[in-house]
GROMACS .gro file of C-alpha atoms in nm:
model
  402
    1MET     CA    1   9.717  12.532  10.321
    2SER     CA    2   9.306  12.514  10.439
    3GLU     CA    3   9.127  12.672  10.131
    4GLU     CA    4   9.278  12.412   9.959
    5LYS     CA    5   9.134  12.129  10.079
    6LYS     CA    6   8.848  12.289  10.025
    7ASN     CA    7   8.853  12.292   9.665
    8GLY     CA    8   8.934  11.932   9.669
    9PHE     CA    9   9.247  11.824   9.749
   10GLU     CA   10   9.226  11.696  10.142
   11GLY     CA   11   9.307  11.289  10.095
   12CYS     CA   12   9.402  11.314   9.761
   13SER     CA   13   9.780  11.198   9.741
   14PHE     CA   14  10.152  11.311   9.814
   15THR     CA   15  10.230  11.322   9.440
   16THR     CA   16   9.878  11.492   9.330
   17ARG     CA   17   9.958  11.797   9.608
   18ALA     CA   18  10.237  11.848   9.484
   19ILE     CA   19  10.193  11.900   9.141
   20HIS     CA   20   9.781  12.151   9.228
   21VAL     CA   21   9.860  12.289   9.556
   22GLY     CA   22   9.948  12.656   9.525
   23SER     CA   23   9.914  12.616   9.204
   24GLU     CA   24   9.695  12.843   9.093
   25HIS     CA   25   9.543  12.922   8.768
   26ASP     CA   26   9.576  13.257   8.687
   27PRO     CA   27   9.196  13.422   8.649
   28ALA     CA   28   9.378  13.762   8.491
   29SER     CA   29   9.521  13.576   8.129
   30GLY     CA   30   9.295  13.234   8.217
   31ALA     CA   31   9.632  13.021   8.226
   32ILE     CA   32   9.646  12.691   8.379
   33GLU     CA   33   9.967  12.686   8.500
   34PRO     CA   34  10.107  13.023   8.816
   35SER     CA   35  10.260  13.337   8.675
   36ILE     CA   36  10.505  13.476   8.739
   37TYR     CA   37  10.450  13.813   8.962
   38MET     CA   38  10.769  14.091   9.003
   39ALA     CA   39  10.710  14.306   9.045
   40ASN     CA   40  10.876  14.479   9.297
   41SER     CA   41  10.603  14.687   9.437
   42PHE     CA   42  10.160  14.703   9.492
   43LEU     CA   43   9.924  14.912   9.487
   44LEU     CA   44   9.818  15.099   9.828
   45PRO     CA   45   9.477  15.133   9.920
   46TYR     CA   46   9.300  15.461   9.916
   47ASP     CA   47   9.409  15.580  10.278
   48PRO     CA   48   9.763  15.361  10.330
   49SER     CA   49   9.830  15.574  10.597
   50THR     CA   50   9.721  15.359  10.889
   51MET     CA   51   9.884  15.076  10.770
   52ASN     CA   52  10.195  14.896  10.921
   53TRP     CA   53  10.455  14.908  10.683
   54SER     CA   54  10.646  14.569  10.837
   55ALA     CA   55  10.269  14.305  10.805
   56SER     CA   56  10.263  14.064  10.552
   57GLU     CA   57   9.921  13.951  10.528
   58ALA     CA   58   9.837  14.197  10.243
   59ASN     CA   59  10.043  14.248   9.890
   60ILE     CA   60  10.300  14.609  10.046
   61TYR     CA   61  10.608  14.539   9.842
   62THR     CA   62  10.835  14.178   9.800
   63ARG     CA   63  11.058  14.169  10.042
   64ASN     CA   64  10.698  14.215  10.256
   65GLY     CA   65  10.573  13.877  10.084
   66GLY     CA   66  10.473  13.801   9.710
   67VAL     CA   67  10.248  13.643   9.485
   68ASN     CA   68  10.466  13.360   9.404
   69GLN     CA   69  10.643  13.332   9.727
   70GLY     CA   70  10.245  13.331   9.903
   71MET     CA   71  10.194  12.994   9.638
   72LEU     CA   72  10.526  12.798   9.718
   73GLU     CA   73  10.443  12.868  10.082
   74ARG     CA   74  10.133  12.637  10.081
   75LYS     CA   75  10.279  12.407   9.880
   76VAL     CA   76  10.576  12.343  10.112
   77ALA     CA   77  10.399  12.385  10.468
   78ASP     CA   78  10.093  12.093  10.253
   79LEU     CA   79  10.373  11.863  10.166
   80HIS     CA   80  10.567  11.910  10.501
   81GLY     CA   81  10.152  11.852  10.688
   82GLY     CA   82  10.254  12.263  10.841
   83GLU     CA   83  10.045  12.460  10.935
   84ASP     CA   84  10.247  12.726  10.742
   85CYS     CA   85  10.547  12.742  10.614
   86VAL     CA   86  10.807  13.081  10.520
   87CYS     CA   87  11.017  13.074  10.215
   88LEU     CA   88  11.300  13.247  10.197
   89ALA     CA   89  11.649  13.288   9.968
   90SER     CA   90  11.846  13.002  10.050
   91GLY     CA   91  11.872  12.754  10.287
   92VAL     CA   92  12.124  12.930  10.535
   93ALA     CA   93  11.785  13.220  10.499
   94ALA     CA   94  11.574  13.025  10.696
   95LEU     CA   95  11.787  12.884  10.912
   96SER     CA   96  11.948  13.256  11.053
   97ALA     CA   97  11.547  13.351  11.058
   98LEU     CA   98  11.472  13.062  11.272
   99PHE     CA   99  11.717  13.108  11.472
  100PHE     CA  100  11.710  13.494  11.494
  101THR     CA  101  11.365  13.511  11.582
  102LYS     CA  102  11.300  13.271  11.834
  103LEU     CA  103  11.630  13.236  12.053
  104LYS     CA  104  11.785  13.623  12.212
  105LYS     CA  105  12.115  13.644  12.426
  106GLY     CA  106  12.167  13.447  12.729
  107ASP     CA  107  11.986  13.151  12.562
  108HIS     CA  108  12.172  12.837  12.543
  109VAL     CA  109  12.203  12.528  12.222
  110ILE     CA  110  12.234  12.212  12.186
  111PHE     CA  111  12.352  12.142  11.775
  112SER     CA  112  12.451  11.791  11.605
  113THR     CA  113  12.836  11.777  11.574
  114VAL     CA  114  12.784  11.723  11.199
  115THR     CA  115  12.598  11.978  11.012
  116TYR     CA  116  12.599  12.197  10.726
  117ILE     CA  117  12.913  12.468  10.718
  118ALA     CA  118  12.766  12.747  10.776
  119THR     CA  119  12.468  12.585  11.048
  120TYR     CA  120  12.877  12.521  11.185
  121ARG     CA  121  12.990  12.820  11.182
  122ILE     CA  122  12.628  13.028  11.309
  123PHE     CA  123  12.648  12.853  11.657
  124ASN     CA  124  13.003  12.722  11.668
  125GLU     CA  125  13.144  13.081  11.617
  126LEU     CA  126  12.926  13.340  11.527
  127TRP     CA  127  12.629  13.370  11.760
  128GLY     CA  128  12.841  13.316  12.021
  129GLU     CA  129  13.060  13.615  11.969
  130LYS     CA  130  12.763  13.834  11.846
  131TRP     CA  131  12.508  13.720  12.026
  132GLY     CA  132  12.581  13.581  12.370
  133ILE     CA  133  12.418  13.264  12.333
  134GLU     CA  134  12.544  13.008  12.461
  135THR     CA  135  12.555  12.643  12.161
  136SER     CA  136  12.698  12.333  12.262
  137LYS     CA  137  12.830  12.067  12.003
  138VAL     CA  138  12.685  11.662  12.070
  139ASP     CA  139  12.669  11.347  11.905
  140CYS     CA  140  12.303  11.403  11.824
  141THR     CA  141  12.291  10.970  11.709
  142ASP     CA  142  12.318  10.901  12.094
  143VAL     CA  143  12.012  11.125  12.299
  144GLU     CA  144  12.225  11.022  12.628
  145LYS     CA  145  12.484  11.269  12.492
  146ILE     CA  146  12.183  11.494  12.408
  147LYS     CA  147  12.015  11.464  12.773
  148ALA     CA  148  12.333  11.467  12.983
  149ALA     CA  149  12.379  11.834  12.734
  150ILE     CA  150  12.074  12.013  12.863
  151LYS     CA  151  12.115  12.317  13.088
  152PRO     CA  152  11.852  12.541  13.293
  153ASN     CA  153  11.888  12.794  12.982
  154THR     CA  154  11.881  12.526  12.686
  155LYS     CA  155  11.628  12.638  12.451
  156LEU     CA  156  11.665  12.469  12.135
  157ILE     CA  157  11.817  12.151  12.004
  158HIS     CA  158  11.919  12.134  11.646
  159PHE     CA  159  11.981  11.850  11.405
  160GLU     CA  160  11.942  11.729  11.036
  161THR     CA  161  11.884  11.337  10.971
  162PRO     CA  162  12.087  11.205  10.763
  163GLY     CA  163  12.317  11.468  10.850
  164ASN     CA  164  12.550  11.622  10.625
  165PRO     CA  165  12.803  11.460  10.503
  166THR     CA  166  12.861  11.215  10.707
  167LEU     CA  167  12.508  11.034  10.654
  168CYS     CA  168  12.372  11.003  11.057
  169ILE     CA  169  12.102  10.899  11.188
  170CYS     CA  170  11.969  11.061  11.502
  171ASP     CA  171  11.632  10.899  11.698
  172ILE     CA  172  11.355  11.219  11.618
  173GLU     CA  173  11.093  11.089  11.851
  174ALA     CA  174  11.323  11.009  12.097
  175ILE     CA  175  11.480  11.356  12.079
  176VAL     CA  176  11.165  11.523  12.053
  177GLU     CA  177  10.983  11.351  12.344
  178LEU     CA  178  11.314  11.415  12.585
  179ALA     CA  179  11.338  11.815  12.483
  180HIS     CA  180  11.009  11.854  12.554
  181GLU     CA  181  10.999  11.677  12.845
  182LYS     CA  182  11.211  12.002  12.953
  183GLY     CA  183  11.034  12.263  12.751
  184ILE     CA  184  11.319  12.257  12.514
  185TRP     CA  185  11.199  12.337  12.141
  186VAL     CA  186  11.339  12.082  11.884
  187SER     CA  187  11.443  12.221  11.460
  188VAL     CA  188  11.527  11.943  11.202
  189ASP     CA  189  11.715  11.987  10.866
  190ASN     CA  190  11.510  11.756  10.659
  191THR     CA  191  11.675  11.848  10.324
  192PHE     CA  192  11.878  11.516  10.289
  193SER     CA  193  11.598  11.333  10.312
  194SER     CA  194  11.308  11.582  10.184
  195PRO     CA  195  10.942  11.557  10.306
  196TYR     CA  196  10.915  11.285  10.067
  197ASN     CA  197  11.105  11.046  10.269
  198THR     CA  198  11.052  11.186  10.631
  199ARG     CA  199  10.815  11.450  10.723
  200PRO     CA  200  10.960  11.530  11.043
  201LEU     CA  201  10.652  11.737  11.196
  202GLU     CA  202  10.462  11.363  11.186
  203TYR     CA  203  10.689  11.303  11.532
  204GLY     CA  204  10.641  11.641  11.701
  205VAL     CA  205  10.932  11.853  11.587
  206ASP     CA  206  10.867  12.183  11.658
  207PHE     CA  207  11.063  12.360  11.320
  208VAL     CA  208  11.158  12.229  11.041
  209VAL     CA  209  11.389  12.333  10.814
  210GLU     CA  210  11.385  12.246  10.458
  211SER     CA  211  11.645  12.404  10.115
  212LEU     CA  212  11.396  12.427   9.861
  213THR     CA  213  11.763  12.451   9.584
  214LYS     CA  214  11.754  12.071   9.693
  215TYR     CA  215  11.524  11.840   9.607
  216ILE     CA  216  11.215  12.031   9.560
  217ASN     CA  217  11.329  12.290   9.285
  218GLY     CA  218  11.550  11.938   9.197
  219HIS     CA  219  11.706  12.134   8.845
  220GLY     CA  220  11.953  12.348   9.036
  221ASP     CA  221  11.894  12.626   8.865
  222SER     CA  222  11.729  12.846   9.131
  223MET     CA  223  11.768  12.933   9.536
  224GLY     CA  224  11.503  12.855   9.855
  225GLY     CA  225  11.484  12.768  10.188
  226ALA     CA  226  11.189  12.753  10.360
  227ILE     CA  227  11.042  12.701  10.782
  228ILE     CA  228  10.808  12.470  10.823
  229ALA     CA  229  10.597  12.550  11.207
  230ASP     CA  230  10.332  12.659  11.397
  231ARG     CA  231  10.117  12.999  11.287
  232GLU     CA  232  10.220  13.199  11.552
  233THR     CA  233  10.630  13.089  11.451
  234CYS     CA  234  10.590  13.218  11.055
  235GLU     CA  235  10.407  13.485  11.134
  236ALA     CA  236  10.678  13.592  11.384
  237VAL     CA  237  10.964  13.471  11.119
  238ARG     CA  238  10.815  13.717  10.869
  239TYR     CA  239  10.769  14.005  11.078
  240GLN     CA  240  11.108  13.998  11.237
  241ALA     CA  241  11.366  13.808  11.040
  242GLN     CA  242  11.163  13.885  10.658
  243VAL     CA  243  11.047  14.193  10.652
  244ASN     CA  244  11.341  14.395  10.876
  245ILE     CA  245  11.583  14.201  10.790
  246GLY     CA  246  11.517  14.090  10.410
  247GLY     CA  247  11.646  13.720  10.319
  248VAL     CA  248  11.353  13.756  10.079
  249ILE     CA  249  11.319  13.488   9.809
  250SER     CA  250  11.236  13.662   9.482
  251PRO     CA  251  10.951  13.607   9.276
  252PHE     CA  252  11.133  13.422   9.013
  253ASN     CA  253  11.352  13.139   9.215
  254ALA     CA  254  10.951  13.088   9.373
  255TRP     CA  255  10.841  13.064   9.055
  256LEU     CA  256  11.119  12.795   9.022
  257ILE     CA  257  11.090  12.612   9.250
  258GLN     CA  258  10.724  12.539   9.279
  259ARG     CA  259  10.740  12.423   8.870
  260GLY     CA  260  10.961  12.173   9.045
  261ALA     CA  261  10.744  12.056   9.304
  262ALA     CA  262  10.521  11.901   9.036
  263THR     CA  263  10.838  11.700   8.918
  264PHE     CA  264  10.978  11.655   9.300
  265PRO     CA  265  10.794  11.288   9.441
  266LEU     CA  266  10.886  11.096   9.095
  267ARG     CA  267  11.237  11.252   9.091
  268MET     CA  268  11.287  11.168   9.442
  269GLN     CA  269  11.175  10.789   9.378
  270VAL     CA  270  11.470  10.756   9.134
  271HIS     CA  271  11.747  10.913   9.351
  272ASN     CA  272  11.626  10.711   9.643
  273ASP     CA  273  11.678  10.400   9.397
  274ASN     CA  274  11.968  10.516   9.209
  275ALA     CA  275  12.160  10.565   9.523
  276LEU     CA  276  12.079  10.279   9.655
  277ALA     CA  277  12.229  10.088   9.409
  278VAL     CA  278  12.525  10.341   9.322
  279ALA     CA  279  12.591  10.217   9.769
  280GLN     CA  280  12.547   9.857   9.702
  281TRP     CA  281  12.732   9.805   9.430
  282LEU     CA  282  13.108  10.080   9.624
  283GLU     CA  283  13.028   9.884   9.920
  284LYS     CA  284  13.204   9.522   9.653
  285GLN     CA  285  13.462   9.761   9.565
  286PRO     CA  286  13.827   9.589   9.710
  287CYS     CA  287  13.954  10.020   9.577
  288VAL     CA  288  13.697  10.159   9.838
  289SER     CA  289  13.752  10.175  10.226
  290PHE     CA  290  13.443  10.260  10.303
  291VAL     CA  291  13.062  10.331  10.194
  292ALA     CA  292  12.849  10.543  10.475
  293TYR     CA  293  12.432  10.524  10.296
  294PRO     CA  294  12.180  10.494  10.543
  295GLY     CA  295  12.012  10.250  10.256
  296LEU     CA  296  12.302   9.983  10.353
  297GLU     CA  297  12.226   9.661  10.606
  298SER     CA  298  12.587   9.771  10.713
  299PHE     CA  299  12.506  10.126  10.796
  300LYS     CA  300  12.496  10.227  11.177
  301GLY     CA  301  12.173  10.382  11.167
  302HIS     CA  302  12.016  10.159  10.899
  303GLU     CA  303  11.701   9.986  11.124
  304LEU     CA  304  11.590  10.328  11.276
  305ALA     CA  305  11.662  10.478  10.875
  306LYS     CA  306  11.402  10.249  10.760
  307LYS     CA  307  11.161  10.357  11.099
  308GLN     CA  308  11.194  10.729  10.955
  309MET     CA  309  11.196  10.739  10.621
  310LYS     CA  310  10.965  10.604  10.482
  311HIS     CA  311  11.017  10.575  10.115
  312GLY     CA  312  11.351  10.592  10.093
  313PHE     CA  313  11.649  10.675  10.183
  314GLY     CA  314  11.746  10.990   9.965
  315GLY     CA  315  11.981  11.083   9.698
  316VAL     CA  316  12.286  11.123   9.895
  317LEU     CA  317  12.608  10.894  10.008
  318SER     CA  318  12.995  10.942  10.086
  319PHE     CA  319  13.237  10.696  10.032
  320GLY     CA  320  13.641  10.672  10.064
  321LEU     CA  321  13.909  10.540   9.841
  322LYS     CA  322  14.217  10.385   9.952
  323GLY     CA  323  14.509  10.601   9.861
  324GLY     CA  324  14.618  10.916   9.964
  325HIS     CA  325  14.477  11.275   9.944
  326ASP     CA  326  14.565  11.316   9.544
  327LEU     CA  327  14.443  10.963   9.488
  328PHE     CA  328  14.137  11.154   9.520
  329ASN     CA  329  14.169  11.432   9.329
  330ARG     CA  330  14.298  11.224   9.019
  331VAL     CA  331  14.006  11.010   9.014
  332VAL     CA  332  13.767  11.342   8.917
  333THR     CA  333  13.913  11.420   8.646
  334HIS     CA  334  13.838  11.092   8.460
  335LEU     CA  335  13.493  11.102   8.542
  336LYS     CA  336  13.232  11.159   8.255
  337ILE     CA  337  12.890  11.178   8.434
  338PHE     CA  338  12.976  11.273   8.795
  339ALA     CA  339  13.038  11.690   8.809
  340SER     CA  340  13.296  11.785   9.074
  341ALA     CA  341  13.015  12.081   9.218
  342VAL     CA  342  12.869  12.103   9.535
  343SER     CA  343  12.501  12.053   9.587
  344LEU     CA  344  12.263  11.834   9.561
  345GLY     CA  345  11.941  11.753   9.461
  346ASN     CA  346  11.979  11.828   9.091
  347THR     CA  347  11.946  11.593   8.842
  348GLY     CA  348  12.262  11.513   8.736
  349SER     CA  349  12.499  11.339   8.924
  350LEU     CA  350  12.746  11.554   9.112
  351ILE     CA  351  13.061  11.449   9.337
  352VAL     CA  352  13.307  11.693   9.603
  353PHE     CA  353  13.584  11.559   9.709
  354LEU     CA  354  13.625  11.682  10.161
  355GLY     CA  355  14.018  11.687  10.209
  356GLU     CA  356  14.209  11.569  10.560
  357ASP     CA  357  14.169  11.952  10.656
  358ASP     CA  358  13.817  12.021  10.689
  359GLU     CA  359  13.742  12.244  11.004
  360ARG     CA  360  13.478  11.908  11.146
  361MET     CA  361  13.706  11.632  11.060
  362TYR     CA  362  13.753  11.554  11.394
  363LEU     CA  363  13.386  11.547  11.523
  364TYR     CA  364  13.323  11.242  11.284
  365PRO     CA  365  13.353  10.919  11.298
  366GLU     CA  366  13.771  10.755  11.241
  367GLU     CA  367  13.669  10.631  10.856
  368PHE     CA  368  13.610  11.033  10.730
  369HIS     CA  369  13.975  11.147  10.851
  370GLY     CA  370  14.133  11.039  10.570
  371GLY     CA  371  13.929  11.244  10.264
  372PHE     CA  372  13.619  11.135  10.148
  373TYR     CA  373  13.336  11.171   9.856
  374ARG     CA  374  13.008  11.348   9.902
  375VAL     CA  375  12.850  11.241   9.653
  376ALA     CA  376  12.511  11.388   9.529
  377ILE     CA  377  12.322  11.103   9.307
  378GLY     CA  378  12.056  11.249   9.017
  379ILE     CA  379  11.802  11.069   8.754
  380GLU     CA  380  12.084  10.964   8.520
  381ASP     CA  381  12.021  10.537   8.450
  382LYS     CA  382  12.195  10.399   8.729
  383ASN     CA  383  12.419  10.178   8.490
  384ASP     CA  384  12.579  10.452   8.351
  385LEU     CA  385  12.651  10.585   8.692
  386ILE     CA  386  12.869  10.301   8.860
  387ASN     CA  387  12.980  10.297   8.474
  388ASP     CA  388  13.127  10.541   8.525
  389LEU     CA  389  13.238  10.472   8.851
  390ARG     CA  390  13.431  10.183   8.690
  391GLN     CA  391  13.606  10.350   8.441
  392ALA     CA  392  13.718  10.638   8.661
  393PHE     CA  393  13.868  10.381   8.908
  394LYS     CA  394  13.973  10.184   8.650
  395ALA     CA  395  14.205  10.476   8.488
  396GLU     CA  396  14.386  10.543   8.837
  397GLY     CA  397  14.441  10.143   8.807
  398LEU     CA  398  14.244  10.040   9.054
  399GLU     CA  399  14.074   9.698   9.171
  400THR     CA  400  13.735   9.635   9.159
  401ALA     CA  401  13.466   9.356   9.124
  402ASP     CA  402  13.334   9.337   8.871
   0.00000   0.00000   0.00000
C-alpha cells in the first residue's frame, strides 16, 4: 500500500483508490489494465539451495503467493485502511486461516450467536472436537453479556456486523474497548457492510475478514476472501496457513475480483439505496410479518448502524410472511427478477428461504422462528424489484398496501 501512496494516490477518494491502487500497468506489453499471470511456478535464482520454500516474499510457486494475488492484496488493504492483507480462496478459507494462525489448544473464543453457518460450525463443532479450543456463543449485541463470558484464557472475540442473517448490529467500539482492556483480540467479519460502509480497523479492531466473493467482486463469478491486519499477523498467516495449508486464491479469481473492485463503490451505493427502498416498501405490506434491515428507523440497531455505517446500510435484508412453510416456497416460484440462490453482492437480486429447522434458528429473535427470507438486493431498478415482489405476493392472494 505504501508504494502506491508514493506514486500519487495518497489523499485520493475511496472511489479513485478502488480503481487504481494495486492495478499496475503491464510493463511487458504496455497494457493499461493488469494482466493475468497464470503461471504456477516462477524462475529461481542462480543458487536456490538456500531458499525457504515456505516463504512468500518472492515469486517461487503460486501457493506461496502470485502476482495477481499481490495486486489484489494491496488494493484491499488500502480500501480498509490496513497495514497488510492476505487474499485466499474464499471467505471461509480466510476465516479458517486466521483462526488457525492465531489460536492454540486451551484458548477460549467468544463468538456471536448470529454468524455465517461455516463460522458457526467451525466454533460450535470443529475447533473444540479437533483442536481443544473452548468456545462460547454470546449475543454480541449486548456488551454486558460478552463481559460476563470472558474467562482467563479468552483470546479472541469474533462477530459480524451486520450479522448474517438477522442483520443485528454490534457496537464495534465498545467491544474493542472491553477486549483490549483485558488483552483480548477482536476480529470482525465485515462482509455484509463492506469497506465502503464500514472500516472496522478505524475502531481499533485487530483483524478484519471480508468475503471478496460478495460486494468487492460484485459479479457472482469468482470466489475469494481476505484478512486485513497488521503486517506481522499477515506474514504469519501466509507462512502457516497459506503456504503450508494451501487455501491460496487462483490468479484468475484474483484478477476477476481486482476487475470488480474498480466499480465496487458505484455498485455499493446502488445496493444501499435499493435495499432501503425495498425494506421500506416491505414494512408497509399487511402480509409481511417483520422486516430486518439496519436502515429502517424501526430496526433495533438503527442508531448504532447510523454511527458505524458511514454511507449506507448494505444490500441484505430479511423478512417474514404471515403464512406457513409452503407459502414461502410458492411465492418464490412467482418471482421473475429475483433468483432463488445463496450469496450476495451480485449485480442481480437473490432470495433464499431459511426454514424453521435451520440449526441456528433457536439463537435468533422470536420473529425469525417461523422461517424467513434472506434477500440480497442487486443493482436493478428499485421499482422493478418492488413490482416483482408485489406481483409474487398477489399471485398467492396475499394482501398488499399498493
